[in-house]
Amino acid sequence: MGDYLMQDFRRGLKAGIPIGLGYLSVSFTFGIIAISYGFTWWEAVLISMTTVTSAGQFAGINIMTAPGHYISMLVSQLTINVRYSFMSVSISQKVEERFKGIKRWILGFFMTDEIFAVAANEKEVKASFFAGLSVIPYLGWALGTFLGAILGNILPENVMSALGLALYGMFAAIVVPEMKGKWNVTMVVIIAAIIATCFRYVPYMKNVSPGIAISVSAIVAAVLGAVFFPVRDEEPAASDTAANEDAGSVPAGSEAAAE
């Protein structure tokens, strides 16, 4: 049992490497911004280690620079991070029997968009796999913040711009392989992209906060996909059907012998 759990843990570690590398560059930018807002390096790292949400952290430090806006902080964080609740509910339908209780409380802290995308591809999400999947992204997020806070001010502007594109490349690396050969998944991705684009450019819609926009795009695309492009249950193979029919048919001579 121990070897089996370690195998799943190592598999999760391997799956988390590209996410951790992407987080390293994104949190690097957060470290730079936090320092420019007057935070110390350890305060920036502490925020990353206790929050682990890019949009929430970038919005949070803006509000924290104006003391007393506690209601604004609460509303912004709930709005931006509400999508994690939907992700957690979705993953909870696929977890193994042993993945419950305190394990869900602890590992649920590490739920992010990218970790959800990888875990959702599992037929059954094991606690050991999810634990391994969470380690490197968490360390990458904290380490990137530290490096950004310490070294960011000495890097040239073109390098910083390149680092900012890493998150989008990471998303593409996760989503594109799932689209290959699966037209229904492709349609859901296209619908989500169209809705997200509307939130970016359409008047009134572009005033919606990023957290709500992401949540609405994902939920509407998922609902439309379930209604118009559902994933059909695989039909049993012809050989299995024939075997079942043979098993169900008993020769007349056998029945007579049994009587």
mmCIF file of C-alpha atoms in Angstrom:
data_model
loop_
_atom_site.group_PDB
_atom_site.id
_atom_site.type_symbol
_atom_site.label_atom_id
_atom_site.label_comp_id
_atom_site.label_asym_id
_atom_site.label_seq_id
_atom_site.Cartn_x
_atom_site.Cartn_y
_atom_site.Cartn_z
ATOM 1 C CA MET A 1 0.000 0.000 0.000
ATOM 2 C CA GLY A 2 2.848 2.381 0.856
ATOM 3 C CA ASP A 3 4.554 1.831 -2.512
ATOM 4 C CA TYR A 4 1.231 2.365 -4.275
ATOM 5 C CA LEU A 5 0.666 5.686 -2.480
ATOM 6 C CA MET A 6 4.210 6.851 -3.208
ATOM 7 C CA GLN A 7 3.735 5.989 -6.873
ATOM 8 C CA ASP A 8 0.644 8.214 -7.042
ATOM 9 C CA PHE A 9 2.462 10.936 -5.100
ATOM 10 C CA ARG A 10 5.399 10.892 -7.525
ATOM 11 C CA ARG A 11 3.002 10.949 -10.462
ATOM 12 C CA GLY A 12 1.390 14.042 -8.950
ATOM 13 C CA LEU A 13 4.788 15.665 -8.455
ATOM 14 C CA LYS A 14 5.626 15.089 -12.114
ATOM 15 C CA ALA A 15 2.287 16.523 -13.254
ATOM 16 C CA GLY A 16 2.842 19.614 -11.091
ATOM 17 C CA ILE A 17 6.234 20.555 -12.549
ATOM 18 C CA PRO A 18 4.932 22.656 -15.498
ATOM 19 C CA ILE A 19 2.426 24.374 -13.196
ATOM 20 C CA GLY A 20 5.161 25.204 -10.699
ATOM 21 C CA LEU A 21 7.364 26.664 -13.434
ATOM 22 C CA GLY A 22 4.495 28.822 -14.648
ATOM 23 C CA TYR A 23 3.721 29.992 -11.129
ATOM 24 C CA LEU A 24 7.377 30.877 -10.623
ATOM 25 C CA SER A 25 7.223 33.546 -13.316
ATOM 26 C CA VAL A 26 3.764 34.890 -12.416
ATOM 27 C CA SER A 27 4.514 35.209 -8.699
ATOM 28 C CA PHE A 28 7.833 36.833 -9.616
ATOM 29 C CA THR A 29 5.799 39.714 -11.008
ATOM 30 C CA PHE A 30 3.687 39.815 -7.860
ATOM 31 C CA GLY A 31 6.831 40.090 -5.734
ATOM 32 C CA ILE A 32 7.993 43.091 -7.731
ATOM 33 C CA ILE A 33 4.635 44.842 -7.488
ATOM 34 C CA ALA A 34 4.320 44.162 -3.766
ATOM 35 C CA ILE A 35 7.709 45.754 -3.110
ATOM 36 C CA SER A 36 6.780 48.773 -5.247
ATOM 37 C CA TYR A 37 3.658 49.219 -3.076
ATOM 38 C CA GLY A 38 5.758 49.398 0.067
ATOM 39 C CA PHE A 39 5.548 45.814 1.346
ATOM 40 C CA THR A 40 8.660 44.103 2.671
ATOM 41 C CA TRP A 41 9.928 40.920 1.023
ATOM 42 C CA TRP A 42 8.726 38.716 3.883
ATOM 43 C CA GLU A 43 5.266 40.290 3.819
ATOM 44 C CA ALA A 44 4.998 39.561 0.094
ATOM 45 C CA VAL A 45 6.090 35.950 0.620
ATOM 46 C CA LEU A 46 3.687 35.546 3.547
ATOM 47 C CA ILE A 47 0.788 36.777 1.389
ATOM 48 C CA SER A 48 1.654 34.244 -1.320
ATOM 49 C CA MET A 49 2.052 31.357 1.126
ATOM 50 C CA THR A 50 -1.299 32.018 2.815
ATOM 51 C CA THR A 51 -3.370 32.970 -0.244
ATOM 52 C CA VAL A 52 -2.140 31.206 -3.413
ATOM 53 C CA THR A 53 -4.346 33.135 -5.823
ATOM 54 C CA SER A 54 -2.885 35.444 -8.428
ATOM 55 C CA ALA A 55 -5.912 37.646 -9.142
ATOM 56 C CA GLY A 56 -6.852 37.785 -5.453
ATOM 57 C CA GLN A 57 -3.358 38.840 -4.419
ATOM 58 C CA PHE A 58 -2.968 41.509 -7.087
ATOM 59 C CA ALA A 59 -6.356 42.962 -6.144
ATOM 60 C CA GLY A 60 -5.690 42.570 -2.433
ATOM 61 C CA ILE A 61 -2.468 44.563 -2.275
ATOM 62 C CA ASN A 62 -4.162 47.436 -4.100
ATOM 63 C CA ILE A 63 -6.817 47.601 -1.378
ATOM 64 C CA MET A 64 -4.333 47.037 1.451
ATOM 65 C CA THR A 65 -2.517 50.238 0.547
ATOM 66 C CA ALA A 66 -5.674 52.133 1.619
ATOM 67 C CA PRO A 67 -6.227 51.080 5.268
ATOM 68 C CA GLY A 68 -9.750 50.565 6.558
ATOM 69 C CA HIS A 69 -11.356 49.210 3.374
ATOM 70 C CA TYR A 70 -12.236 45.892 4.981
ATOM 71 C CA ILE A 71 -15.596 45.526 3.225
ATOM 72 C CA SER A 72 -13.979 46.172 -0.146
ATOM 73 C CA MET A 73 -11.358 43.550 0.635
ATOM 74 C CA LEU A 74 -14.014 41.003 1.621
ATOM 75 C CA VAL A 75 -16.176 41.598 -1.438
ATOM 76 C CA SER A 76 -13.276 41.583 -3.878
ATOM 77 C CA GLN A 77 -11.792 38.361 -2.539
ATOM 78 C CA LEU A 78 -15.141 36.560 -2.475
ATOM 79 C CA THR A 79 -15.897 37.726 -6.004
ATOM 80 C CA ILE A 80 -12.522 36.783 -7.440
ATOM 81 C CA ASN A 81 -12.161 33.446 -5.665
ATOM 82 C CA VAL A 82 -15.735 32.142 -5.768
ATOM 83 C CA ARG A 83 -14.810 29.970 -8.733
ATOM 84 C CA TYR A 84 -12.668 27.791 -6.474
ATOM 85 C CA SER A 85 -15.845 26.675 -4.720
ATOM 86 C CA PHE A 86 -17.238 25.359 -7.998
ATOM 87 C CA MET A 87 -13.945 23.659 -8.782
ATOM 88 C CA SER A 88 -13.843 21.978 -5.381
ATOM 89 C CA VAL A 89 -17.427 20.744 -5.710
ATOM 90 C CA SER A 90 -16.626 19.336 -9.137
ATOM 91 C CA ILE A 91 -13.481 17.529 -7.985
ATOM 92 C CA SER A 92 -15.269 16.178 -4.897
ATOM 93 C CA GLN A 93 -17.405 14.039 -7.219
ATOM 94 C CA LYS A 94 -14.307 12.201 -8.437
ATOM 95 C CA VAL A 95 -12.252 11.642 -5.291
ATOM 96 C CA GLU A 96 -11.487 8.240 -3.821
ATOM 97 C CA GLU A 97 -13.180 6.991 -0.666
ATOM 98 C CA ARG A 98 -10.151 7.761 1.544
ATOM 99 C CA PHE A 99 -10.002 11.367 0.314
ATOM 100 C CA LYS A 100 -12.233 12.909 2.986
ATOM 101 C CA GLY A 101 -12.259 14.703 6.327
ATOM 102 C CA ILE A 102 -9.178 16.727 7.217
ATOM 103 C CA LYS A 103 -7.515 15.763 3.923
ATOM 104 C CA ARG A 104 -10.127 17.734 2.008
ATOM 105 C CA TRP A 105 -9.717 20.743 4.301
ATOM 106 C CA ILE A 106 -5.938 20.754 3.933
ATOM 107 C CA LEU A 107 -5.624 19.911 0.243
ATOM 108 C CA GLY A 108 -8.554 22.164 -0.691
ATOM 109 C CA PHE A 109 -6.341 25.101 0.257
ATOM 110 C CA PHE A 110 -4.126 24.348 -2.749
ATOM 111 C CA MET A 111 -6.976 24.391 -5.310
ATOM 112 C CA THR A 112 -6.124 26.642 -8.255
ATOM 113 C CA ASP A 113 -7.273 26.843 -11.864
ATOM 114 C CA GLU A 114 -4.319 24.844 -13.171
ATOM 115 C CA ILE A 115 -4.347 22.226 -10.417
ATOM 116 C CA PHE A 116 -8.080 21.777 -11.010
ATOM 117 C CA ALA A 117 -7.509 21.338 -14.756
ATOM 118 C CA VAL A 118 -4.974 18.559 -14.178
ATOM 119 C CA ALA A 119 -6.960 16.826 -11.415
ATOM 120 C CA ALA A 120 -10.156 16.945 -13.488
ATOM 121 C CA ASN A 121 -8.486 14.725 -16.097
ATOM 122 C CA GLU A 122 -8.131 11.922 -13.560
ATOM 123 C CA LYS A 123 -10.755 9.167 -13.573
ATOM 124 C CA GLU A 124 -10.407 9.030 -9.787
ATOM 125 C CA VAL A 125 -8.607 11.708 -7.780
ATOM 126 C CA LYS A 126 -6.517 10.097 -5.067
ATOM 127 C CA ALA A 127 -5.376 12.061 -2.027
ATOM 128 C CA SER A 128 -1.747 11.030 -2.590
ATOM 129 C CA PHE A 129 -1.858 12.217 -6.218
ATOM 130 C CA PHE A 130 -3.460 15.550 -5.304
ATOM 131 C CA ALA A 131 -0.900 16.064 -2.530
ATOM 132 C CA GLY A 132 1.966 15.498 -4.967
ATOM 133 C CA LEU A 133 0.281 17.707 -7.560
ATOM 134 C CA SER A 134 0.093 20.587 -5.055
ATOM 135 C CA VAL A 135 3.686 20.574 -3.762
ATOM 136 C CA ILE A 136 5.713 22.038 -6.637
ATOM 137 C CA PRO A 137 3.119 24.685 -7.644
ATOM 138 C CA TYR A 138 2.955 25.881 -4.025
ATOM 139 C CA LEU A 139 6.742 26.032 -3.704
ATOM 140 C CA GLY A 140 7.024 27.704 -7.114
ATOM 141 C CA TRP A 141 4.482 30.344 -6.109
ATOM 142 C CA ALA A 142 6.271 31.146 -2.857
ATOM 143 C CA LEU A 143 9.777 31.014 -4.365
ATOM 144 C CA GLY A 144 8.786 33.208 -7.323
ATOM 145 C CA THR A 145 7.400 35.830 -4.953
ATOM 146 C CA PHE A 146 10.618 35.793 -2.947
ATOM 147 C CA LEU A 147 12.818 36.126 -6.034
ATOM 148 C CA GLY A 148 10.653 38.906 -7.440
ATOM 149 C CA ALA A 149 10.770 40.828 -4.182
ATOM 150 C CA ILE A 150 14.557 40.479 -3.904
ATOM 151 C CA LEU A 151 15.795 40.614 -7.505
ATOM 152 C CA GLY A 152 12.974 41.999 -9.644
ATOM 153 C CA ASN A 153 14.099 45.604 -9.729
ATOM 154 C CA ILE A 154 17.366 44.733 -11.457
ATOM 155 C CA LEU A 155 15.864 42.825 -14.423
ATOM 156 C CA PRO A 156 15.337 44.569 -17.790
ATOM 157 C CA GLU A 157 11.810 45.436 -18.929
ATOM 158 C CA ASN A 158 11.776 42.989 -21.868
ATOM 159 C CA VAL A 159 12.519 40.075 -19.550
ATOM 160 C CA MET A 160 9.630 41.084 -17.296
ATOM 161 C CA SER A 161 7.271 41.234 -20.280
ATOM 162 C CA ALA A 162 8.313 37.742 -21.335
ATOM 163 C CA LEU A 163 7.697 36.372 -17.844
ATOM 164 C CA GLY A 164 4.186 37.796 -17.931
ATOM 165 C CA LEU A 165 3.300 35.524 -20.876
ATOM 166 C CA ALA A 166 4.241 32.315 -19.078
ATOM 167 C CA LEU A 167 0.832 31.867 -17.423
ATOM 168 C CA TYR A 168 -0.985 31.933 -20.770
ATOM 169 C CA GLY A 169 1.411 29.365 -22.201
ATOM 170 C CA MET A 170 0.774 27.139 -19.199
ATOM 171 C CA PHE A 171 -2.993 27.341 -19.733
ATOM 172 C CA ALA A 172 -2.550 26.416 -23.398
ATOM 173 C CA ALA A 173 -0.357 23.438 -22.501
ATOM 174 C CA ILE A 174 -3.094 22.108 -20.213
ATOM 175 C CA VAL A 175 -6.136 22.740 -22.410
ATOM 176 C CA VAL A 176 -4.931 22.031 -25.965
ATOM 177 C CA PRO A 177 -4.073 18.320 -25.473
ATOM 178 C CA GLU A 178 -7.590 17.713 -24.137
ATOM 179 C CA MET A 179 -9.102 19.339 -27.247
ATOM 180 C CA LYS A 180 -7.392 16.970 -29.668
ATOM 181 C CA GLY A 181 -9.876 14.463 -31.036
ATOM 182 C CA LYS A 182 -12.660 15.635 -28.690
ATOM 183 C CA TRP A 183 -14.966 17.942 -30.617
ATOM 184 C CA ASN A 184 -17.302 18.473 -27.644
ATOM 185 C CA VAL A 185 -14.429 19.655 -25.445
ATOM 186 C CA THR A 186 -13.286 21.934 -28.260
ATOM 187 C CA MET A 187 -16.760 23.467 -28.545
ATOM 188 C CA VAL A 188 -16.902 24.144 -24.790
ATOM 189 C CA VAL A 189 -13.488 25.826 -24.907
ATOM 190 C CA ILE A 190 -14.572 27.986 -27.861
ATOM 191 C CA ILE A 191 -17.797 29.013 -26.084
ATOM 192 C CA ALA A 192 -15.882 29.914 -22.929
ATOM 193 C CA ALA A 193 -13.385 31.945 -24.961
ATOM 194 C CA ILE A 194 -16.179 33.862 -26.729
ATOM 195 C CA ILE A 195 -17.919 34.685 -23.444
ATOM 196 C CA ALA A 196 -14.634 35.750 -21.820
ATOM 197 C CA THR A 197 -13.898 37.975 -24.820
ATOM 198 C CA CYS A 198 -17.292 39.633 -24.391
ATOM 199 C CA PHE A 199 -16.437 40.387 -20.774
ATOM 200 C CA ARG A 200 -13.245 42.000 -22.031
ATOM 201 C CA TYR A 201 -14.596 44.273 -24.784
ATOM 202 C CA VAL A 202 -18.412 44.581 -24.681
ATOM 203 C CA PRO A 203 -19.662 47.758 -22.917
ATOM 204 C CA TYR A 204 -21.061 47.204 -19.416
ATOM 205 C CA MET A 205 -19.822 43.594 -19.457
ATOM 206 C CA LYS A 206 -16.205 44.735 -19.314
ATOM 207 C CA ASN A 207 -16.928 46.434 -15.989
ATOM 208 C CA VAL A 208 -17.553 43.047 -14.356
ATOM 209 C CA SER A 209 -14.739 41.911 -12.054
ATOM 210 C CA PRO A 210 -12.336 39.260 -13.426
ATOM 211 C CA GLY A 211 -13.398 36.672 -10.852
ATOM 212 C CA ILE A 212 -17.079 36.895 -11.776
ATOM 213 C CA ALA A 213 -16.242 36.963 -15.496
ATOM 214 C CA ILE A 214 -14.203 33.771 -15.227
ATOM 215 C CA SER A 215 -16.894 32.041 -13.164
ATOM 216 C CA VAL A 216 -19.712 33.025 -15.532
ATOM 217 C CA SER A 217 -17.695 32.022 -18.603
ATOM 218 C CA ALA A 218 -16.890 28.612 -17.163
ATOM 219 C CA ILE A 219 -20.379 27.869 -15.837
ATOM 220 C CA VAL A 220 -22.261 29.013 -18.957
ATOM 221 C CA ALA A 221 -19.864 27.136 -21.256
ATOM 222 C CA ALA A 222 -20.181 23.999 -19.118
ATOM 223 C CA VAL A 223 -23.984 24.177 -19.068
ATOM 224 C CA LEU A 224 -24.217 24.746 -22.824
ATOM 225 C CA GLY A 225 -21.747 21.931 -23.392
ATOM 226 C CA ALA A 226 -23.753 19.557 -21.205
ATOM 227 C CA VAL A 227 -26.970 20.443 -23.058
ATOM 228 C CA PHE A 228 -25.782 20.604 -26.675
ATOM 229 C CA PHE A 229 -22.502 18.656 -26.693
ATOM 230 C CA PRO A 230 -22.839 15.982 -23.996
ATOM 231 C CA VAL A 231 -20.256 13.262 -23.516
ATOM 232 C CA ARG A 232 -21.972 10.012 -24.423
ATOM 233 C CA ASP A 233 -21.352 6.819 -22.504
ATOM 234 C CA GLU A 234 -19.184 4.485 -24.512
ATOM 235 C CA GLU A 235 -21.112 1.638 -26.093
ATOM 236 C CA PRO A 236 -19.909 -1.852 -25.151
ATOM 237 C CA ALA A 237 -17.590 -3.455 -27.626
ATOM 238 C CA ALA A 238 -19.018 -5.989 -30.057
ATOM 239 C CA SER A 239 -16.942 -8.793 -28.552
ATOM 240 C CA ASP A 240 -18.255 -8.013 -25.071
ATOM 241 C CA THR A 241 -21.824 -7.969 -26.352
ATOM 242 C CA ALA A 242 -21.376 -11.309 -28.073
ATOM 243 C CA ALA A 243 -19.817 -12.792 -24.945
ATOM 244 C CA ASN A 244 -22.739 -11.600 -22.825
ATOM 245 C CA GLU A 245 -25.212 -13.064 -25.305
ATOM 246 C CA ASP A 246 -23.361 -16.389 -25.306
ATOM 247 C CA ALA A 247 -23.302 -16.441 -21.526
ATOM 248 C CA GLY A 248 -27.020 -15.713 -21.382
ATOM 249 C CA SER A 249 -27.983 -18.444 -23.845
ATOM 250 C CA VAL A 250 -27.911 -21.994 -22.479
ATOM 251 C CA PRO A 251 -28.036 -24.915 -24.919
ATOM 252 C CA ALA A 252 -31.210 -27.012 -24.814
ATOM 253 C CA GLY A 253 -29.233 -30.145 -24.116
ATOM 254 C CA SER A 254 -27.682 -28.565 -21.028
ATOM 255 C CA GLU A 255 -31.106 -27.651 -19.682
ATOM 256 C CA ALA A 256 -32.308 -31.206 -20.229
ATOM 257 C CA ALA A 257 -29.244 -32.594 -18.505
ATOM 258 C CA ALA A 258 -29.774 -30.296 -15.556
ATOM 259 C CA GLU A 259 -33.373 -31.437 -15.231
#
